[in-house]
Coordinates of C-alpha atoms in Angstrom, one line a residue:
X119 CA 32.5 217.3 184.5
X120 CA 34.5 218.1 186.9
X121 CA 38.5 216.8 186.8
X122 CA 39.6 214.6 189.3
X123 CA 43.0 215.3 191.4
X124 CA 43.5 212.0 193.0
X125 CA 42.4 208.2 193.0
X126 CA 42.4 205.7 196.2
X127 CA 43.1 202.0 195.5
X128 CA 43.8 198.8 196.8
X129 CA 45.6 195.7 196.1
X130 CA 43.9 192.7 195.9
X131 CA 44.4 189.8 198.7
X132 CA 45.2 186.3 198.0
X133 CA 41.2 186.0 200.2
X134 CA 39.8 187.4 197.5
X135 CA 39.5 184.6 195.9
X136 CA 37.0 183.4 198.5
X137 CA 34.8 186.9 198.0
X138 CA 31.9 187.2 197.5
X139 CA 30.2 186.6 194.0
X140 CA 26.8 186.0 192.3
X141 CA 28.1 185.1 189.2
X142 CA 29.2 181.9 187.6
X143 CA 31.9 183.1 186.2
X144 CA 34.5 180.2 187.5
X145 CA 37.5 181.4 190.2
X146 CA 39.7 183.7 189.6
X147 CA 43.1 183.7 188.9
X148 CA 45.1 185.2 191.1
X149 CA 48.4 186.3 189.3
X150 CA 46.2 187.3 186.3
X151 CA 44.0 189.7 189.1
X152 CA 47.4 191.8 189.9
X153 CA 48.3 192.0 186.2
X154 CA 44.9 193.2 185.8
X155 CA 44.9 195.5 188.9
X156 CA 48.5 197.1 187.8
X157 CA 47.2 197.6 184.4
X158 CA 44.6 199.2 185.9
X159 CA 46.7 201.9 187.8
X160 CA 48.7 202.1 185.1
X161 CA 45.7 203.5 183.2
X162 CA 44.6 206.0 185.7
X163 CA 48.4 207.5 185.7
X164 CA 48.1 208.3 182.0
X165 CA 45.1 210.0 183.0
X166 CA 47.0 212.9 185.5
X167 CA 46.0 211.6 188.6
X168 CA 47.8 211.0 191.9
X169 CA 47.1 207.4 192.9
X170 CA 47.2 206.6 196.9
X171 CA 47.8 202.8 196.9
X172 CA 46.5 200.7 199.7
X173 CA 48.3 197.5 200.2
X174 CA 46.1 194.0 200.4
X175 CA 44.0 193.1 203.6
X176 CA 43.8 189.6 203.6
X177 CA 41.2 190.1 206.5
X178 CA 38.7 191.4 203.9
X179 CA 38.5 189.7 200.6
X180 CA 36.8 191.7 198.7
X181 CA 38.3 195.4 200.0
X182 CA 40.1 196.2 196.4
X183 CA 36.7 197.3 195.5
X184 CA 37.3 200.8 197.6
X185 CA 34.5 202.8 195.7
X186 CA 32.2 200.8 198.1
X187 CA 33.2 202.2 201.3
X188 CA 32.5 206.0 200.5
X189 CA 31.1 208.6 198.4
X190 CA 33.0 211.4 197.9
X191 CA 32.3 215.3 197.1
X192 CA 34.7 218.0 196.3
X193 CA 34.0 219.2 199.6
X194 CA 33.0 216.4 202.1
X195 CA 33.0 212.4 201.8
X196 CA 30.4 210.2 203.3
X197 CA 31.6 207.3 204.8
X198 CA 29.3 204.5 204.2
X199 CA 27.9 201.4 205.8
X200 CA 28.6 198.1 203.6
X201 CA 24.9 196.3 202.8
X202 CA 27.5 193.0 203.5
X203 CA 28.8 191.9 206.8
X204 CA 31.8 190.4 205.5
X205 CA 32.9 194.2 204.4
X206 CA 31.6 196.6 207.0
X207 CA 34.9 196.6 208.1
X208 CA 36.5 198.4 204.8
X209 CA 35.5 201.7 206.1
X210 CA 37.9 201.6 208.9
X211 CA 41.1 202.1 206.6
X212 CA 39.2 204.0 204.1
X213 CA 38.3 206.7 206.4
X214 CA 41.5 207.2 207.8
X215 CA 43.3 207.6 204.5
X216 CA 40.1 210.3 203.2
X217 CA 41.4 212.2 206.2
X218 CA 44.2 213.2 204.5
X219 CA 42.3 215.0 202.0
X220 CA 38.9 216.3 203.8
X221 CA 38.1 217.7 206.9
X222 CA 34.3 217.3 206.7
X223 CA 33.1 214.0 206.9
X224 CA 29.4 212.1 207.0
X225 CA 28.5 208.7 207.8
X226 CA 25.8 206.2 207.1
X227 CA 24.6 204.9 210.3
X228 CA 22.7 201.4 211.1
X229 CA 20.2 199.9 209.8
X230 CA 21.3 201.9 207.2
X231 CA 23.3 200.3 204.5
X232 CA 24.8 201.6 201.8
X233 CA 27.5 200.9 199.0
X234 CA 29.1 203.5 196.7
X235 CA 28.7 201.2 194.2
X236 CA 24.8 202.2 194.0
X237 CA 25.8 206.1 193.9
X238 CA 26.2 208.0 190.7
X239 CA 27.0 212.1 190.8
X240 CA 26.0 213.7 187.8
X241 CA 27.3 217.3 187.7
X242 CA 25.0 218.6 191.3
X243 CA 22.4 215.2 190.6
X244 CA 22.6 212.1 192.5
X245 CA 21.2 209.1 191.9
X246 CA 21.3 206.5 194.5
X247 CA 20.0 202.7 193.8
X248 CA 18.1 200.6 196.5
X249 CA 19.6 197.4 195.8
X250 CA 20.4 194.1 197.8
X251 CA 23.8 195.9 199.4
X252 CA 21.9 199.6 200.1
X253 CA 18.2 199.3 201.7
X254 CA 15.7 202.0 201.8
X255 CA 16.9 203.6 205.2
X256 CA 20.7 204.3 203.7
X257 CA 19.4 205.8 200.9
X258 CA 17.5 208.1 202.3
X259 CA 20.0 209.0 204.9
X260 CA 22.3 209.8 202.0
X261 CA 19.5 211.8 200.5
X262 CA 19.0 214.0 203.1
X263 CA 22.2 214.8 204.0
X264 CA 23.3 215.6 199.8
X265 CA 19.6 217.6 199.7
X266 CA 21.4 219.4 202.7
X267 CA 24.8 220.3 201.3
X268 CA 22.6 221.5 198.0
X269 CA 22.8 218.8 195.8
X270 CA 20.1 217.0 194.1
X271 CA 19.4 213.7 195.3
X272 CA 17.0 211.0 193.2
X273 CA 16.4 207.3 194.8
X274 CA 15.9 204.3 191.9
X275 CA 14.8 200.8 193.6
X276 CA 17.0 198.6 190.8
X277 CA 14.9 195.7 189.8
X278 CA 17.7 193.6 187.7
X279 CA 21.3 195.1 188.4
X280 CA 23.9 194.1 191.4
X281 CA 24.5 197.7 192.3
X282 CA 23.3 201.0 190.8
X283 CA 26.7 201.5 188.5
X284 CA 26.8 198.0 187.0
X285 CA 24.6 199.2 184.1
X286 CA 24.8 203.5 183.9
X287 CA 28.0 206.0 183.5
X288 CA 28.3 209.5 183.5
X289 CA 30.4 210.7 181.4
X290 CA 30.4 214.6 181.7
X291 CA 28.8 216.7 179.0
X292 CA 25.1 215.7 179.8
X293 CA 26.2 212.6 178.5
X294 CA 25.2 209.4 180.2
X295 CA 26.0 205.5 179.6
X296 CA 22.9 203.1 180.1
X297 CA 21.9 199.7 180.0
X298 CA 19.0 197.3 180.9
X299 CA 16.8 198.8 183.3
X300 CA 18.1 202.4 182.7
X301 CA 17.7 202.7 179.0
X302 CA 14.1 204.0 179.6
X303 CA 14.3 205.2 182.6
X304 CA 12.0 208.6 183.1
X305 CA 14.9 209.4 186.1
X306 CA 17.8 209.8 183.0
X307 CA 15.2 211.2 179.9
X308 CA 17.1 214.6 180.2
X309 CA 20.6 213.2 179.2
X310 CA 22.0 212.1 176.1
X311 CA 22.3 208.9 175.9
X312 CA 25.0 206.2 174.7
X313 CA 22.6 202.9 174.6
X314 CA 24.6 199.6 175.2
X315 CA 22.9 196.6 174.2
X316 CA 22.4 193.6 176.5
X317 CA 24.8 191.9 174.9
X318 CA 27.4 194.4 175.9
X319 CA 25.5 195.0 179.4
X320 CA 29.2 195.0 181.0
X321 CA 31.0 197.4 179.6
X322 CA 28.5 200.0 180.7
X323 CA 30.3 200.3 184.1
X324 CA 33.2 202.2 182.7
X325 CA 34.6 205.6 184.0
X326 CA 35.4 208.8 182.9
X327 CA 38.7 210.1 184.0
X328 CA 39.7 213.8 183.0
X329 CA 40.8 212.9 179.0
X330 CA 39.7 209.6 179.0
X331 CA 36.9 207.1 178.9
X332 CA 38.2 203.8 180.5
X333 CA 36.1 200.7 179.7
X334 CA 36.5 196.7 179.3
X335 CA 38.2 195.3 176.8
X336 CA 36.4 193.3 174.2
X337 CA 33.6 195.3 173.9
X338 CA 34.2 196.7 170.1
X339 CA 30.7 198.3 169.9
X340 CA 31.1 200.3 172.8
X341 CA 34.5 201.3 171.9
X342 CA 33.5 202.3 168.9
X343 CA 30.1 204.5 170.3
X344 CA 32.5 206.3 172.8
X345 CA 35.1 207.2 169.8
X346 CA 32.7 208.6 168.1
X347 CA 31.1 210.8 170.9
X348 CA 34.3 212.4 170.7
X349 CA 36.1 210.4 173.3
X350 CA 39.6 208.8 173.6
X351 CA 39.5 205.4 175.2
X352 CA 41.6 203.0 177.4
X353 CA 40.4 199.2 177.5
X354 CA 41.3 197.2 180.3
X355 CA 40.9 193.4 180.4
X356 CA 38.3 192.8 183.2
X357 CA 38.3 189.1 183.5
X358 CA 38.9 188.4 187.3
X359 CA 37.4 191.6 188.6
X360 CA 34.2 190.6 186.5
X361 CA 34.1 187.2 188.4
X362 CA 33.4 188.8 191.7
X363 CA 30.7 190.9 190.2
X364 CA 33.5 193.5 190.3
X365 CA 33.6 196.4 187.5
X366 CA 35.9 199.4 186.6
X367 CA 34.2 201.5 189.0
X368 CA 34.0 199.7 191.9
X369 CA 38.5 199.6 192.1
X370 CA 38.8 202.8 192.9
X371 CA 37.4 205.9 194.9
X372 CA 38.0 209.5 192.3
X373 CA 37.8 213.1 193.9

């Protein structure tokens, strides 16, 4: 697994309230959201990393969610092309701020869409989910160019999940997270596996950050399956983020 130096995120708008969402969770609450978001960054501190912080773009609701608008190597970042309208703009700002860490850049080009949200790296493996935000041509533009660079690259159509991450986590070690449609996936047979029950479907989308495993709070079960793999946990109340479809993983972009 390798460590991560640095972390890109974003504050929250006041328009995200009006983002986009397929679930019926109610509407968030806004001054709960930047509790929520500062606990958040607070979290990723305690795990050694430098956190570049983008201030709120009211102009793009649901832009907090940077992991969307890139996915990032140690030595190049794709800049992607939103599967929504409403966001193809996020990758304007995003770019500009990866330039101050990379010099090699990619980019996903029309009709190609793609959101990072439906890429997962696993040691030199990628995994890269055809869902209603990335379409078939994105992720085999992605694919080529990874296959290129030397990685592996592996395309799963998702048949029940939002994005690729909302149900699978790698957590270093050979070690991976699954959920729903992934539990018996062929694609993840080779890993060692920490199963989370459907009941507990969200707290799959959690992230590994050098020392720590950082997942939702409430979720006891999966708590207690990570502490006992070994690792020491952070729980962060989701509430708001999970309204808007939102997760740990989609807040941030990690390198």
């Amino acid at each position: 697994m390798s460590f991560f130096k640095n972390v890109i995120v974003k504050t929250p708008g006041k328009s995200y309230l009006n983002g986009l969402t397929t679930s019926d969770l109610g509407k968030p609450v806004f001054e709960k959201l930047l509790v929520q978001h500062k606990s958040y960054i607070e979290a990723l501190e305690k795990c050694g990393v430098a956190v570049t912080h983008l201030p709120a773009s009211e102009e793009f609701p649901d832009s907090t969610f940077v992991e969307d608008a890139a996915v990032l190597t140690s030595e190049f970042a794709v800049i992607t092309n939103p599967g929504a309208d409403s966001r193809n703009g996020e990758i304007v700002e995003i770019e500009s701020t990866l330039k101050g860490f990379y010099d090699k850049f990619y980019y996903i080009t029309s009709p190609g869409t793609l959101d990072g949200g439906d890429i997962l790296q696993a040691e030199d493996q990628f995994y890269i989910g055809i869902s209603e935000r990335t379409n078939e041509q994105g992720a085999l533009q992605l694919k080529e160019l990874l296959e290129k660079e030397g990685f592996g690259a592996t395309i799963i159509p998702l048949k029940e999940f939002f994005h690729l991450k909302t149900g699978i986590a790698y957590l270093g070690d050979n070690r991976m997270v699954v959920a729903g449609e992934f539990v018996d996936h062929p694609a993840f047979e080779s890993y060692d596996k920490i199963v989370i029950g459907k009941e507990d479907e969200y707290s799959a989308n959690c992230i590994r950050v050098n020392d720590y495993v950082i997942l939702p709070a409430g979720f006891e079960a999966t708590k207690r399956k990570f502490n006992e793999a070994g690792y020491q946990t952070i729980e962060l109340d989701m509430s708001e983020v999970q309204k808007h479809d939102g997760g740990l993983s989609c807040l941030s972009l990690r390198f």
